[in-house]
Amino acid sequence: MLALTDQELLRYDRQISLLGFDIDKQQMLKNSAVLIIGLGGLGCTASLYLSRAGIGKLTLVDFDTVSESNLNRQILYTHQDIKQLKVDVAKQTLIKMNSDIEIDTINQKLDDVSLTSLIKQHNLVIDCTDNLSSREQINRCCFQVKKPLVSGAAIRMEGILTTFTYQANEPCYHCLSRLFGQDQLTCIEAGVMAPLVGMFGSMQALEAIKVLTDYGQPLVGRVLMIDAKSMQFNHVSLSKQPDCQVCGNSNKI
Ligand SMILES: [Zn+2]
């Protein structure tokens, strides 16, 4: 286990001072590797906070380039990055903020086999994608190797956040998604308010830190639903569906 340097002890002093967090947990962050899939509004914010908070390694996956309509909410990019690969620009920006962090980038869509082998090399996965089929794939692969997954989605003025650790009798993403069917809108169709994705990206980073360091109670078996128009925060509990196609007892995809 890599120990913290004197400079890191200073930089992360405000986290180390937290009751129950201490040097041990900051050191756990330094020795953690997180896989972030999707570098839109959620992924930009989550990667920014995780690198600032002292995570040891990030792997960024995205196969898109920066466009003008990204700039209102994808806070790692500027006007001069337009048409460049998101993974490249994101890496450069994050390294500027924290040069101690190790960053790998993958500029392609992965199939189940390569995604699962990538997930195995990390301690936790953050789903920052914007479509149902990617979310289902990430959940399927995380479940297979039982790696924790922090899942967030934001659209219009609403969003949901939840965490899966895939222990016995815990639900998976498919236990949730099968409740709302196939007709999912995207932000291109429905729009999204810029600070909303910042809220959810930050909360995804926070959940990741909690799971990685065993600090507090992550949103396992619970879904946080926020309606930003009225600022109503609600929790619903989510249980394992015995006949779920992914985590159910009888059949596996
Ligand atoms: Zn399930």
Short mmCIF file of C-alpha atoms and ligand atoms in Angstrom, two decimals:
data_model
loop_
_atom_site.label_atom_id
_atom_site.label_comp_id
_atom_site.label_asym_id
_atom_site.label_seq_id
_atom_site.Cartn_x
_atom_site.Cartn_y
_atom_site.Cartn_z
CA MET A 1 0.00 0.00 0.00
CA LEU A 2 1.38 3.40 -1.04
CA ALA A 3 1.74 5.83 1.87
CA LEU A 4 0.84 9.53 1.64
CA THR A 5 3.65 12.01 1.00
CA ASP A 6 4.07 15.14 3.17
CA GLN A 7 2.59 17.24 0.38
CA GLU A 8 -0.46 14.96 0.16
CA LEU A 9 -0.96 15.14 3.92
CA LEU A 10 -1.18 18.92 3.53
CA ARG A 11 -3.34 18.90 0.41
CA TYR A 12 -5.92 16.51 1.84
CA ASP A 13 -5.86 17.97 5.35
CA ARG A 14 -9.54 18.98 5.27
CA GLN A 15 -10.59 15.41 4.40
CA ILE A 16 -8.16 13.82 6.87
CA SER A 17 -9.64 16.09 9.59
CA LEU A 18 -13.10 14.60 9.06
CA LEU A 19 -14.31 12.60 12.03
CA GLY A 20 -13.75 8.90 11.28
CA PHE A 21 -12.04 9.52 7.93
CA ASP A 22 -8.43 10.01 8.98
CA ILE A 23 -5.12 9.25 7.20
CA ASP A 24 -6.05 5.59 6.72
CA LYS A 25 -9.02 6.33 4.49
CA GLN A 26 -7.17 9.01 2.51
CA GLN A 27 -4.50 6.38 1.90
CA MET A 28 -7.19 3.95 0.71
CA LEU A 29 -8.25 6.55 -1.89
CA LYS A 30 -4.66 6.89 -3.08
CA ASN A 31 -4.53 3.13 -3.59
CA SER A 32 -7.86 2.93 -5.43
CA ALA A 33 -8.58 2.70 -9.15
CA VAL A 34 -11.94 3.92 -10.49
CA LEU A 35 -13.41 3.31 -13.94
CA ILE A 36 -15.56 6.17 -15.24
CA ILE A 37 -17.69 5.33 -18.27
CA GLY A 38 -19.03 8.33 -20.17
CA LEU A 39 -17.46 11.79 -20.14
CA GLY A 40 -20.52 13.99 -20.50
CA GLY A 41 -21.83 16.26 -17.75
CA LEU A 42 -21.83 13.52 -15.09
CA GLY A 43 -18.42 12.09 -16.00
CA CYS A 44 -16.74 15.51 -16.17
CA THR A 45 -17.91 16.43 -12.67
CA ALA A 46 -17.32 13.00 -11.10
CA SER A 47 -13.77 12.74 -12.50
CA LEU A 48 -12.97 16.30 -11.45
CA TYR A 49 -13.94 15.71 -7.82
CA LEU A 50 -12.33 12.27 -7.60
CA SER A 51 -9.01 13.57 -8.91
CA ARG A 52 -9.13 16.59 -6.58
CA ALA A 53 -10.08 14.32 -3.65
CA GLY A 54 -6.94 12.21 -4.14
CA ILE A 55 -7.96 9.04 -5.96
CA GLY A 56 -4.87 7.12 -7.15
CA LYS A 57 -5.98 6.06 -10.59
CA LEU A 58 -8.80 6.89 -13.00
CA THR A 59 -9.63 5.18 -16.27
CA LEU A 60 -11.82 7.27 -18.55
CA VAL A 61 -13.94 5.65 -21.28
CA ASP A 62 -15.68 7.65 -24.01
CA PHE A 63 -15.70 7.60 -27.80
CA ASP A 64 -17.08 11.07 -28.51
CA THR A 65 -15.57 14.43 -29.44
CA VAL A 66 -16.31 17.80 -27.84
CA SER A 67 -19.06 19.85 -29.48
CA GLU A 68 -20.47 23.33 -28.87
CA SER A 69 -23.65 22.02 -27.25
CA ASN A 70 -21.59 20.17 -24.61
CA LEU A 71 -20.04 23.30 -23.16
CA ASN A 72 -22.91 24.46 -20.93
CA ARG A 73 -22.46 21.48 -18.58
CA GLN A 74 -19.38 19.40 -19.48
CA ILE A 75 -17.02 21.39 -17.32
CA LEU A 76 -13.67 19.87 -18.35
CA TYR A 77 -13.92 21.29 -21.90
CA THR A 78 -13.62 24.76 -23.42
CA HIS A 79 -14.44 26.27 -26.79
CA GLN A 80 -10.96 25.57 -28.12
CA ASP A 81 -11.36 21.82 -27.45
CA ILE A 82 -14.20 21.45 -29.95
CA LYS A 83 -13.75 18.42 -32.27
CA GLN A 84 -11.04 16.95 -30.02
CA LEU A 85 -11.52 13.60 -28.29
CA LYS A 86 -13.19 13.99 -24.91
CA VAL A 87 -10.88 11.44 -23.27
CA ASP A 88 -7.77 13.38 -24.39
CA VAL A 89 -9.00 16.79 -23.28
CA ALA A 90 -10.32 15.39 -19.98
CA LYS A 91 -6.99 13.74 -19.19
CA GLN A 92 -5.03 16.94 -19.87
CA THR A 93 -7.39 19.02 -17.72
CA LEU A 94 -7.39 16.56 -14.81
CA ILE A 95 -3.59 16.17 -14.80
CA LYS A 96 -3.27 19.97 -14.56
CA MET A 97 -5.35 19.88 -11.39
CA ASN A 98 -3.60 16.91 -9.80
CA SER A 99 -0.37 15.69 -11.37
CA ASP A 100 -0.04 12.80 -8.89
CA ILE A 101 -3.00 10.96 -10.34
CA GLU A 102 -2.57 8.19 -12.92
CA ILE A 103 -5.02 8.46 -15.81
CA ASP A 104 -5.70 5.89 -18.53
CA THR A 105 -8.02 6.61 -21.42
CA ILE A 106 -10.01 4.36 -23.73
CA ASN A 107 -11.52 5.88 -26.85
CA GLN A 108 -13.89 3.14 -27.95
CA LYS A 109 -17.10 1.33 -27.20
CA LEU A 110 -16.31 -1.98 -25.51
CA ASP A 111 -18.02 -5.35 -25.86
CA ASP A 112 -18.98 -7.39 -22.78
CA VAL A 113 -15.75 -9.40 -22.71
CA SER A 114 -13.37 -6.42 -22.88
CA LEU A 115 -15.52 -4.33 -20.55
CA THR A 116 -15.60 -7.11 -17.93
CA SER A 117 -11.84 -7.58 -18.06
CA LEU A 118 -11.37 -3.79 -17.70
CA ILE A 119 -13.78 -3.66 -14.74
CA LYS A 120 -11.76 -6.40 -13.01
CA GLN A 121 -8.72 -4.11 -12.93
CA HIS A 122 -10.59 -1.45 -10.92
CA ASN A 123 -12.05 -1.17 -7.43
CA LEU A 124 -15.26 0.58 -8.49
CA VAL A 125 -17.17 1.70 -11.59
CA ILE A 126 -19.13 4.93 -12.13
CA ASP A 127 -21.79 4.83 -14.81
CA CYS A 128 -21.98 8.29 -16.39
CA THR A 129 -23.51 7.18 -19.69
CA ASP A 130 -26.68 8.62 -21.16
CA ASN A 131 -28.53 5.60 -22.53
CA LEU A 132 -30.25 2.48 -21.26
CA SER A 133 -28.34 -0.12 -23.30
CA SER A 134 -24.95 1.08 -21.96
CA ARG A 135 -26.33 1.13 -18.42
CA GLU A 136 -27.62 -2.43 -18.76
CA GLN A 137 -24.29 -3.59 -20.18
CA ILE A 138 -22.25 -1.96 -17.39
CA ASN A 139 -24.53 -3.50 -14.75
CA ARG A 140 -24.31 -6.96 -16.35
CA CYS A 141 -20.50 -6.84 -16.44
CA CYS A 142 -20.15 -5.39 -12.92
CA PHE A 143 -22.48 -8.06 -11.55
CA GLN A 144 -20.43 -10.79 -13.17
CA VAL A 145 -17.27 -9.80 -11.27
CA LYS A 146 -19.12 -8.26 -8.27
CA LYS A 147 -17.49 -4.81 -8.57
CA PRO A 148 -19.37 -1.91 -6.96
CA LEU A 149 -21.24 0.36 -9.37
CA VAL A 150 -22.40 3.91 -8.74
CA SER A 151 -25.20 4.75 -11.12
CA GLY A 152 -26.57 8.22 -11.84
CA ALA A 153 -28.89 9.72 -14.41
CA ALA A 154 -30.04 13.30 -14.89
CA ILE A 155 -32.49 14.69 -17.42
CA ARG A 156 -34.61 17.88 -17.66
CA MET A 157 -34.80 18.99 -13.98
CA GLU A 158 -34.80 15.49 -12.46
CA GLY A 159 -32.39 12.72 -11.63
CA ILE A 160 -31.78 9.48 -9.79
CA LEU A 161 -28.78 8.11 -7.95
CA THR A 162 -28.08 4.67 -6.52
CA THR A 163 -25.22 2.31 -5.70
CA PHE A 164 -24.86 -1.43 -6.20
CA THR A 165 -22.39 -3.63 -4.35
CA TYR A 166 -23.91 -6.94 -5.54
CA GLN A 167 -23.86 -8.75 -2.22
CA ALA A 168 -26.29 -11.60 -1.69
CA ASN A 169 -29.90 -10.34 -1.60
CA GLU A 170 -28.93 -6.91 -2.93
CA PRO A 171 -30.58 -5.57 -6.12
CA CYS A 172 -28.85 -4.73 -9.42
CA TYR A 173 -29.56 -1.98 -11.97
CA HIS A 174 -31.81 -4.27 -13.98
CA CYS A 175 -34.04 -4.80 -10.91
CA LEU A 176 -34.63 -1.02 -11.16
CA SER A 177 -34.74 -0.49 -14.93
CA ARG A 178 -37.31 -3.21 -15.55
CA LEU A 179 -39.73 -1.11 -13.50
CA PHE A 180 -39.63 1.82 -15.94
CA GLY A 181 -39.63 0.04 -19.32
CA GLN A 182 -37.78 0.66 -22.57
CA ASP A 183 -39.02 4.13 -23.52
CA GLN A 184 -36.23 6.22 -22.09
CA LEU A 185 -35.76 9.80 -23.28
CA THR A 186 -32.27 11.17 -23.88
CA CYS A 187 -31.02 14.67 -23.01
CA ILE A 188 -30.93 15.45 -26.75
CA GLU A 189 -34.69 14.94 -26.91
CA ALA A 190 -35.72 16.27 -23.51
CA GLY A 191 -32.99 18.75 -22.53
CA VAL A 192 -31.14 19.02 -19.23
CA MET A 193 -30.28 21.92 -16.91
CA ALA A 194 -26.52 22.45 -16.54
CA PRO A 195 -26.12 22.52 -12.71
CA LEU A 196 -28.27 19.39 -12.37
CA VAL A 197 -25.61 17.18 -13.97
CA GLY A 198 -23.06 18.86 -11.68
CA MET A 199 -25.12 17.84 -8.65
CA PHE A 200 -25.38 14.24 -9.78
CA GLY A 201 -21.74 13.98 -10.90
CA SER A 202 -20.62 15.31 -7.49
CA MET A 203 -22.89 12.87 -5.69
CA GLN A 204 -21.53 9.99 -7.77
CA ALA A 205 -17.98 10.96 -6.72
CA LEU A 206 -19.13 11.15 -3.09
CA GLU A 207 -20.75 7.71 -3.22
CA ALA A 208 -17.58 6.30 -4.81
CA ILE A 209 -15.43 7.70 -1.99
CA LYS A 210 -17.82 6.27 0.63
CA VAL A 211 -17.78 2.78 -0.89
CA LEU A 212 -14.01 2.75 -1.49
CA THR A 213 -13.22 3.80 2.07
CA ASP A 214 -16.16 2.18 3.87
CA TYR A 215 -17.23 5.57 5.20
CA GLY A 216 -20.90 6.32 5.97
CA GLN A 217 -23.81 4.47 4.41
CA PRO A 218 -23.88 4.31 0.61
CA LEU A 219 -27.17 4.23 -1.32
CA VAL A 220 -27.33 0.45 -1.49
CA GLY A 221 -30.89 -0.89 -1.81
CA ARG A 222 -32.13 2.71 -1.94
CA VAL A 223 -32.68 5.09 -4.83
CA LEU A 224 -32.39 8.85 -4.35
CA MET A 225 -34.79 10.73 -6.61
CA ILE A 226 -34.50 14.49 -6.94
CA ASP A 227 -36.99 16.84 -8.51
CA ALA A 228 -34.95 20.03 -8.85
CA LYS A 229 -37.97 22.12 -9.86
CA SER A 230 -39.41 21.83 -6.38
CA MET A 231 -36.14 20.73 -4.73
CA GLN A 232 -37.82 17.62 -3.42
CA PHE A 233 -35.46 14.83 -2.42
CA ASN A 234 -37.07 11.41 -2.02
CA HIS A 235 -35.74 7.96 -1.26
CA VAL A 236 -37.39 4.77 -2.41
CA SER A 237 -36.15 1.39 -1.34
CA LEU A 238 -35.14 -1.06 -4.04
CA SER A 239 -35.10 -4.79 -3.41
CA LYS A 240 -33.71 -7.66 -5.38
CA GLN A 241 -36.24 -9.01 -7.86
CA PRO A 242 -36.11 -12.81 -7.55
CA ASP A 243 -36.84 -13.26 -11.26
CA CYS A 244 -34.38 -10.54 -12.46
CA GLN A 245 -32.62 -11.64 -15.66
CA VAL A 246 -29.24 -10.44 -14.36
CA CYS A 247 -29.09 -11.08 -10.62
CA GLY A 248 -32.10 -13.38 -10.15
CA ASN A 249 -31.68 -16.84 -8.70
CA SER A 250 -32.90 -18.91 -11.63
CA ASN A 251 -31.59 -17.49 -14.89
CA LYS A 252 -28.59 -15.47 -16.09
CA ILE A 253 -28.21 -13.52 -19.30
ZN ZN B 1 -31.27 -7.61 -10.67
#
